[in-house]
Amino acid sequence: MIHALLVDDDLDLRQLVSDYLQRYGMRVTAVADAASLRRVLRAGLGGPDPFKVLLLDLMLPDGNGLDVFRWVREVAPLPVIMLTAQGDPASRVVGLELGADDYLPKPFEPRELVARIHAVLRRAGAAPVAAPTATVLQFAGWTFDRLRRQLTSPQQVVVALSSAEFRLLSAFVDHPNRVLSRDQLLDLTRAPGADVTDRSIDLTVSRLRQKLDEPTLIRTVRGEGYLFDGGAGA
């Protein structure tokens, strides 16, 4: 199991990312500041459940994220993915020059974070063998490449997806042949900073159905929710 250490002072983001990563079989330890990071990381060194990756926000309430990154590099050989503000290119450049393994600007798609964690761990030689199989999925002649965010029709036509449609299709292919309520879909597709409602789920389902042009792929189960009948597989 991948044990991730998440450092971010945003409580909502910590909860969202923790919940999402746990659905992908990861264990998450989440802390809010540099002092907690130092304490938790020291305590975990040499322990039975070591951290495999650090998700580090560069804007912390009690320290400069780049200084914290330098300290981490000195005490632990840990792959680091930096979480940065969208308008902070200078910190991203400096962080990468210092040796960070990857960066992700906020707001980000939780599924993209999962893909980046697996990519970083593959490069470090520590990724689970089964991880790549979740990247490209096929159903009813369609090909869905989640790493490239690309949907290709049986006729080999690339179909553009909005961010909301991408998240919704990801949720469906992860749970084929299972009824998902609107509340479950809200939990599975909510992005940081996005205002998602029952009505927006219905609208996104409608748009996705039009793009797939196969009404039986996403079925409405009256009074319960939606069922994806694509038989998705790697």
PDB file of C-alpha atoms in Angstrom:
ATOM      1  CA  MET A   1       0.000   0.000   0.000  1.00  0.00           C
ATOM      2  CA  ILE A   2       1.221   3.496  -0.859  1.00  0.00           C
ATOM      3  CA  HIS A   3       1.521   5.670   2.248  1.00  0.00           C
ATOM      4  CA  ALA A   4       1.364   9.357   1.277  1.00  0.00           C
ATOM      5  CA  LEU A   5       2.247  12.302   3.513  1.00  0.00           C
ATOM      6  CA  LEU A   6       0.121  15.338   2.624  1.00  0.00           C
ATOM      7  CA  VAL A   7       1.107  18.792   3.927  1.00  0.00           C
ATOM      8  CA  ASP A   8      -1.399  21.603   3.282  1.00  0.00           C
ATOM      9  CA  ASP A   9      -2.977  24.226   5.543  1.00  0.00           C
ATOM     10  CA  ASP A  10      -6.331  24.017   3.729  1.00  0.00           C
ATOM     11  CA  LEU A  11      -8.519  21.702   5.815  1.00  0.00           C
ATOM     12  CA  ASP A  12     -11.083  21.114   3.044  1.00  0.00           C
ATOM     13  CA  LEU A  13      -8.380  20.200   0.554  1.00  0.00           C
ATOM     14  CA  ARG A  14      -6.705  17.840   3.026  1.00  0.00           C
ATOM     15  CA  GLN A  15     -10.009  16.053   3.609  1.00  0.00           C
ATOM     16  CA  LEU A  16     -10.895  15.889  -0.091  1.00  0.00           C
ATOM     17  CA  VAL A  17      -7.490  14.593  -1.189  1.00  0.00           C
ATOM     18  CA  SER A  18      -7.285  12.117   1.705  1.00  0.00           C
ATOM     19  CA  ASP A  19     -10.721  10.674   0.952  1.00  0.00           C
ATOM     20  CA  TYR A  20      -9.975  10.413  -2.762  1.00  0.00           C
ATOM     21  CA  LEU A  21      -6.572   8.748  -2.396  1.00  0.00           C
ATOM     22  CA  GLN A  22      -8.000   6.261   0.090  1.00  0.00           C
ATOM     23  CA  ARG A  23     -10.529   5.201  -2.551  1.00  0.00           C
ATOM     24  CA  TYR A  24      -7.537   4.279  -4.713  1.00  0.00           C
ATOM     25  CA  GLY A  25      -6.069   2.047  -2.031  1.00  0.00           C
ATOM     26  CA  MET A  26      -3.619   4.533  -0.541  1.00  0.00           C
ATOM     27  CA  ARG A  27      -3.044   5.396   3.090  1.00  0.00           C
ATOM     28  CA  VAL A  28      -2.787   9.127   3.815  1.00  0.00           C
ATOM     29  CA  THR A  29      -1.298  11.021   6.737  1.00  0.00           C
ATOM     30  CA  ALA A  30      -2.346  14.680   6.441  1.00  0.00           C
ATOM     31  CA  VAL A  31      -0.866  17.597   8.403  1.00  0.00           C
ATOM     32  CA  ALA A  32      -1.347  21.354   8.246  1.00  0.00           C
ATOM     33  CA  ASP A  33       2.081  22.923   8.742  1.00  0.00           C
ATOM     34  CA  ALA A  34       5.846  22.548   8.574  1.00  0.00           C
ATOM     35  CA  ALA A  35       6.253  21.756  12.288  1.00  0.00           C
ATOM     36  CA  SER A  36       3.831  18.830  12.035  1.00  0.00           C
ATOM     37  CA  LEU A  37       5.572  17.605   8.895  1.00  0.00           C
ATOM     38  CA  ARG A  38       8.938  17.527  10.660  1.00  0.00           C
ATOM     39  CA  ARG A  39       7.491  15.712  13.671  1.00  0.00           C
ATOM     40  CA  VAL A  40       5.583  13.117  11.637  1.00  0.00           C
ATOM     41  CA  LEU A  41       8.384  12.493   9.154  1.00  0.00           C
ATOM     42  CA  ARG A  42      10.995  11.985  11.900  1.00  0.00           C
ATOM     43  CA  ALA A  43       8.664   9.598  13.723  1.00  0.00           C
ATOM     44  CA  GLY A  44       8.085   7.578  10.561  1.00  0.00           C
ATOM     45  CA  LEU A  45      11.727   7.131   9.569  1.00  0.00           C
ATOM     46  CA  GLY A  46      12.632   3.472   9.825  1.00  0.00           C
ATOM     47  CA  GLY A  47       9.123   2.518  10.922  1.00  0.00           C
ATOM     48  CA  PRO A  48       7.020  -0.420   9.690  1.00  0.00           C
ATOM     49  CA  ASP A  49       4.862   1.755   7.383  1.00  0.00           C
ATOM     50  CA  PRO A  50       7.228   4.266   5.737  1.00  0.00           C
ATOM     51  CA  PHE A  51       6.024   7.147   3.619  1.00  0.00           C
ATOM     52  CA  LYS A  52       6.347   6.529  -0.132  1.00  0.00           C
ATOM     53  CA  VAL A  53       5.587  10.054  -1.402  1.00  0.00           C
ATOM     54  CA  LEU A  54       5.309  13.584  -0.028  1.00  0.00           C
ATOM     55  CA  LEU A  55       2.607  15.978  -1.304  1.00  0.00           C
ATOM     56  CA  LEU A  56       3.911  19.376  -0.235  1.00  0.00           C
ATOM     57  CA  ASP A  57       2.113  22.706  -0.387  1.00  0.00           C
ATOM     58  CA  LEU A  58       4.717  25.433  -0.901  1.00  0.00           C
ATOM     59  CA  MET A  59       2.710  28.075   0.987  1.00  0.00           C
ATOM     60  CA  LEU A  60       2.691  27.010   4.642  1.00  0.00           C
ATOM     61  CA  PRO A  61       1.692  29.147   7.658  1.00  0.00           C
ATOM     62  CA  ASP A  62       4.912  28.507   9.582  1.00  0.00           C
ATOM     63  CA  GLY A  63       7.619  28.216   6.969  1.00  0.00           C
ATOM     64  CA  ASN A  64       8.688  28.663   3.382  1.00  0.00           C
ATOM     65  CA  GLY A  65       7.808  25.549   1.422  1.00  0.00           C
ATOM     66  CA  LEU A  66      11.111  25.576  -0.447  1.00  0.00           C
ATOM     67  CA  ASP A  67      13.057  25.643   2.829  1.00  0.00           C
ATOM     68  CA  VAL A  68      10.925  22.751   4.078  1.00  0.00           C
ATOM     69  CA  PHE A  69      11.640  20.899   0.841  1.00  0.00           C
ATOM     70  CA  ARG A  70      15.407  21.330   1.337  1.00  0.00           C
ATOM     71  CA  TRP A  71      15.082  19.915   4.866  1.00  0.00           C
ATOM     72  CA  VAL A  72      13.107  16.904   3.627  1.00  0.00           C
ATOM     73  CA  ARG A  73      15.767  16.179   1.017  1.00  0.00           C
ATOM     74  CA  GLU A  74      18.388  16.101   3.780  1.00  0.00           C
ATOM     75  CA  VAL A  75      16.571  13.669   6.071  1.00  0.00           C
ATOM     76  CA  ALA A  76      14.593  11.320   3.803  1.00  0.00           C
ATOM     77  CA  PRO A  77      14.967   9.908   0.254  1.00  0.00           C
ATOM     78  CA  LEU A  78      11.317  10.648  -0.442  1.00  0.00           C
ATOM     79  CA  PRO A  79       9.743  11.502  -3.828  1.00  0.00           C
ATOM     80  CA  VAL A  80       8.131  14.943  -3.602  1.00  0.00           C
ATOM     81  CA  ILE A  81       5.196  16.377  -5.554  1.00  0.00           C
ATOM     82  CA  MET A  82       4.836  20.099  -4.943  1.00  0.00           C
ATOM     83  CA  LEU A  83       1.367  21.649  -4.714  1.00  0.00           C
ATOM     84  CA  THR A  84       1.601  25.241  -5.912  1.00  0.00           C
ATOM     85  CA  ALA A  85      -0.641  28.232  -6.465  1.00  0.00           C
ATOM     86  CA  GLN A  86      -1.604  28.679 -10.097  1.00  0.00           C
ATOM     87  CA  GLY A  87       0.125  32.054 -10.313  1.00  0.00           C
ATOM     88  CA  ASP A  88       3.390  31.028  -8.661  1.00  0.00           C
ATOM     89  CA  PRO A  89       5.687  29.926 -11.523  1.00  0.00           C
ATOM     90  CA  ALA A  90       8.855  31.120  -9.778  1.00  0.00           C
ATOM     91  CA  SER A  91       8.455  28.689  -6.874  1.00  0.00           C
ATOM     92  CA  ARG A  92       7.714  25.841  -9.268  1.00  0.00           C
ATOM     93  CA  VAL A  93      10.882  26.525 -11.241  1.00  0.00           C
ATOM     94  CA  VAL A  94      13.029  26.802  -8.101  1.00  0.00           C
ATOM     95  CA  GLY A  95      11.473  23.654  -6.645  1.00  0.00           C
ATOM     96  CA  LEU A  96      12.162  21.640  -9.782  1.00  0.00           C
ATOM     97  CA  GLU A  97      15.704  22.971  -9.916  1.00  0.00           C
ATOM     98  CA  LEU A  98      16.180  21.846  -6.300  1.00  0.00           C
ATOM     99  CA  GLY A  99      15.131  18.342  -7.293  1.00  0.00           C
ATOM    100  CA  ALA A 100      11.359  18.044  -6.769  1.00  0.00           C
ATOM    101  CA  ASP A 101       9.937  15.096  -8.691  1.00  0.00           C
ATOM    102  CA  ASP A 102       6.801  16.837  -9.980  1.00  0.00           C
ATOM    103  CA  TYR A 103       4.458  19.727  -9.318  1.00  0.00           C
ATOM    104  CA  LEU A 104       0.719  20.266  -9.559  1.00  0.00           C
ATOM    105  CA  PRO A 105      -0.889  23.728  -9.658  1.00  0.00           C
ATOM    106  CA  LYS A 106      -4.071  24.364  -7.669  1.00  0.00           C
ATOM    107  CA  PRO A 107      -6.901  23.792  -8.205  1.00  0.00           C
ATOM    108  CA  PHE A 108      -6.231  20.316  -9.559  1.00  0.00           C
ATOM    109  CA  GLU A 109      -8.202  17.215 -10.464  1.00  0.00           C
ATOM    110  CA  PRO A 110      -7.813  14.565  -7.727  1.00  0.00           C
ATOM    111  CA  ARG A 111      -7.594  11.877 -10.426  1.00  0.00           C
ATOM    112  CA  GLU A 112      -4.650  13.707 -11.982  1.00  0.00           C
ATOM    113  CA  LEU A 113      -2.918  13.640  -8.611  1.00  0.00           C
ATOM    114  CA  VAL A 114      -3.386   9.858  -8.478  1.00  0.00           C
ATOM    115  CA  ALA A 115      -1.832   9.524 -11.941  1.00  0.00           C
ATOM    116  CA  ARG A 116       1.106  11.747 -10.994  1.00  0.00           C
ATOM    117  CA  ILE A 117       1.750   9.788  -7.793  1.00  0.00           C
ATOM    118  CA  HIS A 118       1.899   6.548  -9.764  1.00  0.00           C
ATOM    119  CA  ALA A 119       4.169   8.158 -12.383  1.00  0.00           C
ATOM    120  CA  VAL A 120       6.567   9.489  -9.736  1.00  0.00           C
ATOM    121  CA  LEU A 121       6.692   6.122  -7.971  1.00  0.00           C
ATOM    122  CA  ARG A 122       7.244   4.277 -11.236  1.00  0.00           C
ATOM    123  CA  ARG A 123      10.255   6.489 -11.880  1.00  0.00           C
ATOM    124  CA  ALA A 124      11.424   5.744  -8.341  1.00  0.00           C
ATOM    125  CA  GLY A 125      10.883   2.017  -8.868  1.00  0.00           C
ATOM    126  CA  ALA A 126       8.233   1.747  -6.154  1.00  0.00           C
ATOM    127  CA  ALA A 127       4.875   1.793  -7.934  1.00  0.00           C
ATOM    128  CA  PRO A 128       2.424  -1.105  -7.598  1.00  0.00           C
ATOM    129  CA  VAL A 129       2.501  -3.424 -10.608  1.00  0.00           C
ATOM    130  CA  ALA A 130      -1.220  -2.942 -11.254  1.00  0.00           C
ATOM    131  CA  ALA A 131      -1.108   0.862 -11.333  1.00  0.00           C
ATOM    132  CA  PRO A 132      -0.680   1.357 -15.108  1.00  0.00           C
ATOM    133  CA  THR A 133      -3.779  -0.707 -15.909  1.00  0.00           C
ATOM    134  CA  ALA A 134      -6.060   1.994 -14.501  1.00  0.00           C
ATOM    135  CA  THR A 135      -4.791   4.633 -16.922  1.00  0.00           C
ATOM    136  CA  VAL A 136      -6.296   3.481 -20.246  1.00  0.00           C
ATOM    137  CA  LEU A 137      -9.712   1.827 -20.251  1.00  0.00           C
ATOM    138  CA  GLN A 138     -11.903   0.501 -23.034  1.00  0.00           C
ATOM    139  CA  PHE A 139     -15.673   0.092 -23.146  1.00  0.00           C
ATOM    140  CA  ALA A 140     -18.105  -0.585 -25.994  1.00  0.00           C
ATOM    141  CA  GLY A 141     -15.392   0.219 -28.563  1.00  0.00           C
ATOM    142  CA  TRP A 142     -14.414   3.491 -26.853  1.00  0.00           C
ATOM    143  CA  THR A 143     -10.936   4.191 -25.446  1.00  0.00           C
ATOM    144  CA  PHE A 144     -10.578   6.431 -22.402  1.00  0.00           C
ATOM    145  CA  ASP A 145      -7.035   7.585 -21.618  1.00  0.00           C
ATOM    146  CA  ARG A 146      -7.278   9.312 -18.254  1.00  0.00           C
ATOM    147  CA  LEU A 147      -3.642  10.357 -18.099  1.00  0.00           C
ATOM    148  CA  ARG A 148      -3.981  12.226 -21.405  1.00  0.00           C
ATOM    149  CA  ARG A 149      -7.595  13.158 -20.617  1.00  0.00           C
ATOM    150  CA  GLN A 150      -8.569  11.806 -24.031  1.00  0.00           C
ATOM    151  CA  LEU A 151     -11.704   9.951 -25.146  1.00  0.00           C
ATOM    152  CA  THR A 152     -11.617   8.218 -28.541  1.00  0.00           C
ATOM    153  CA  SER A 153     -14.682   6.847 -30.294  1.00  0.00           C
ATOM    154  CA  PRO A 154     -14.925   3.426 -31.986  1.00  0.00           C
ATOM    155  CA  GLN A 155     -14.386   5.338 -35.259  1.00  0.00           C
ATOM    156  CA  GLN A 156     -11.073   6.708 -33.845  1.00  0.00           C
ATOM    157  CA  VAL A 157     -12.455  10.231 -33.438  1.00  0.00           C
ATOM    158  CA  VAL A 158     -11.174  12.124 -30.408  1.00  0.00           C
ATOM    159  CA  VAL A 159     -14.085  13.556 -28.413  1.00  0.00           C
ATOM    160  CA  ALA A 160     -13.390  16.650 -26.306  1.00  0.00           C
ATOM    161  CA  LEU A 161     -14.459  16.470 -22.649  1.00  0.00           C
ATOM    162  CA  SER A 162     -14.979  19.294 -20.196  1.00  0.00           C
ATOM    163  CA  SER A 163     -13.411  18.928 -16.736  1.00  0.00           C
ATOM    164  CA  ALA A 164     -16.793  17.979 -15.257  1.00  0.00           C
ATOM    165  CA  GLU A 165     -17.420  15.387 -17.994  1.00  0.00           C
ATOM    166  CA  PHE A 166     -13.940  13.944 -17.492  1.00  0.00           C
ATOM    167  CA  ARG A 167     -14.496  13.542 -13.742  1.00  0.00           C
ATOM    168  CA  LEU A 168     -17.918  12.001 -14.270  1.00  0.00           C
ATOM    169  CA  LEU A 169     -16.717   9.478 -16.850  1.00  0.00           C
ATOM    170  CA  SER A 170     -13.802   8.577 -14.553  1.00  0.00           C
ATOM    171  CA  ALA A 171     -16.280   7.863 -11.765  1.00  0.00           C
ATOM    172  CA  PHE A 172     -18.419   5.706 -14.043  1.00  0.00           C
ATOM    173  CA  VAL A 173     -15.575   3.600 -15.465  1.00  0.00           C
ATOM    174  CA  ASP A 174     -14.243   3.024 -11.945  1.00  0.00           C
ATOM    175  CA  HIS A 175     -17.645   1.654 -10.887  1.00  0.00           C
ATOM    176  CA  PRO A 176     -19.117  -0.214 -13.896  1.00  0.00           C
ATOM    177  CA  ASN A 177     -22.436  -2.047 -13.606  1.00  0.00           C
ATOM    178  CA  ARG A 178     -23.140  -0.415 -10.268  1.00  0.00           C
ATOM    179  CA  VAL A 179     -25.873   2.075  -9.428  1.00  0.00           C
ATOM    180  CA  LEU A 180     -24.362   5.354  -8.209  1.00  0.00           C
ATOM    181  CA  SER A 181     -26.616   7.836  -6.446  1.00  0.00           C
ATOM    182  CA  ARG A 182     -26.311  11.556  -7.113  1.00  0.00           C
ATOM    183  CA  ASP A 183     -24.714  11.995  -3.678  1.00  0.00           C
ATOM    184  CA  GLN A 184     -22.100   9.374  -4.513  1.00  0.00           C
ATOM    185  CA  LEU A 185     -21.402  11.027  -7.844  1.00  0.00           C
ATOM    186  CA  LEU A 186     -21.070  14.386  -6.099  1.00  0.00           C
ATOM    187  CA  ASP A 187     -18.441  12.885  -3.787  1.00  0.00           C
ATOM    188  CA  LEU A 188     -16.607  11.171  -6.633  1.00  0.00           C
ATOM    189  CA  THR A 189     -16.508  14.177  -8.963  1.00  0.00           C
ATOM    190  CA  ARG A 190     -16.189  17.203  -6.687  1.00  0.00           C
ATOM    191  CA  ALA A 191     -13.096  19.315  -7.440  1.00  0.00           C
ATOM    192  CA  PRO A 192     -11.550  21.890  -5.083  1.00  0.00           C
ATOM    193  CA  GLY A 193     -13.300  25.223  -5.500  1.00  0.00           C
ATOM    194  CA  ALA A 194     -16.066  23.808  -7.712  1.00  0.00           C
ATOM    195  CA  ASP A 195     -19.742  24.238  -6.843  1.00  0.00           C
ATOM    196  CA  VAL A 196     -21.358  20.914  -7.766  1.00  0.00           C
ATOM    197  CA  THR A 197     -25.059  20.185  -7.192  1.00  0.00           C
ATOM    198  CA  ASP A 198     -27.543  17.411  -7.971  1.00  0.00           C
ATOM    199  CA  ARG A 199     -28.725  19.464 -10.924  1.00  0.00           C
ATOM    200  CA  SER A 200     -25.208  19.886 -12.303  1.00  0.00           C
ATOM    201  CA  ILE A 201     -24.706  16.109 -12.100  1.00  0.00           C
ATOM    202  CA  ASP A 202     -27.861  15.587 -14.174  1.00  0.00           C
ATOM    203  CA  LEU A 203     -26.734  18.161 -16.745  1.00  0.00           C
ATOM    204  CA  THR A 204     -23.272  16.636 -17.009  1.00  0.00           C
ATOM    205  CA  VAL A 205     -24.772  13.160 -17.437  1.00  0.00           C
ATOM    206  CA  SER A 206     -26.948  14.538 -20.248  1.00  0.00           C
ATOM    207  CA  ARG A 207     -23.978  16.140 -22.030  1.00  0.00           C
ATOM    208  CA  LEU A 208     -21.862  13.010 -21.628  1.00  0.00           C
ATOM    209  CA  ARG A 209     -24.637  10.850 -23.061  1.00  0.00           C
ATOM    210  CA  GLN A 210     -24.827  13.115 -26.119  1.00  0.00           C
ATOM    211  CA  LYS A 211     -21.089  12.827 -26.696  1.00  0.00           C
ATOM    212  CA  LEU A 212     -21.060   9.058 -26.259  1.00  0.00           C
ATOM    213  CA  ASP A 213     -24.136   8.854 -28.533  1.00  0.00           C
ATOM    214  CA  GLU A 214     -25.047   5.494 -27.011  1.00  0.00           C
ATOM    215  CA  PRO A 215     -28.069   5.896 -24.707  1.00  0.00           C
ATOM    216  CA  THR A 216     -27.677   2.468 -23.091  1.00  0.00           C
ATOM    217  CA  LEU A 217     -24.176   3.155 -21.753  1.00  0.00           C
ATOM    218  CA  ILE A 218     -25.421   5.415 -18.949  1.00  0.00           C
ATOM    219  CA  ARG A 219     -28.789   4.226 -17.688  1.00  0.00           C
ATOM    220  CA  THR A 220     -31.100   6.089 -15.339  1.00  0.00           C
ATOM    221  CA  VAL A 221     -32.304   3.942 -12.435  1.00  0.00           C
ATOM    222  CA  ARG A 222     -35.446   5.668 -11.261  1.00  0.00           C
ATOM    223  CA  GLY A 223     -35.272   6.862  -7.685  1.00  0.00           C
ATOM    224  CA  GLU A 224     -31.703   5.608  -7.223  1.00  0.00           C
ATOM    225  CA  GLY A 225     -29.263   7.247  -9.634  1.00  0.00           C
ATOM    226  CA  TYR A 226     -27.258   6.204 -12.676  1.00  0.00           C
ATOM    227  CA  LEU A 227     -25.632   2.968 -13.843  1.00  0.00           C
ATOM    228  CA  PHE A 228     -22.726   2.762 -16.283  1.00  0.00           C
ATOM    229  CA  ASP A 229     -23.187  -0.327 -18.463  1.00  0.00           C
ATOM    230  CA  GLY A 230     -19.972  -0.117 -20.499  1.00  0.00           C
ATOM    231  CA  GLY A 231     -18.144  -3.123 -19.152  1.00  0.00           C
ATOM    232  CA  ALA A 232     -14.991  -1.013 -18.787  1.00  0.00           C
ATOM    233  CA  GLY A 233     -11.678  -2.834 -18.760  1.00  0.00           C
ATOM    234  CA  ALA A 234      -7.994  -2.109 -19.110  1.00  0.00           C
TER     235      ALA A 234
END
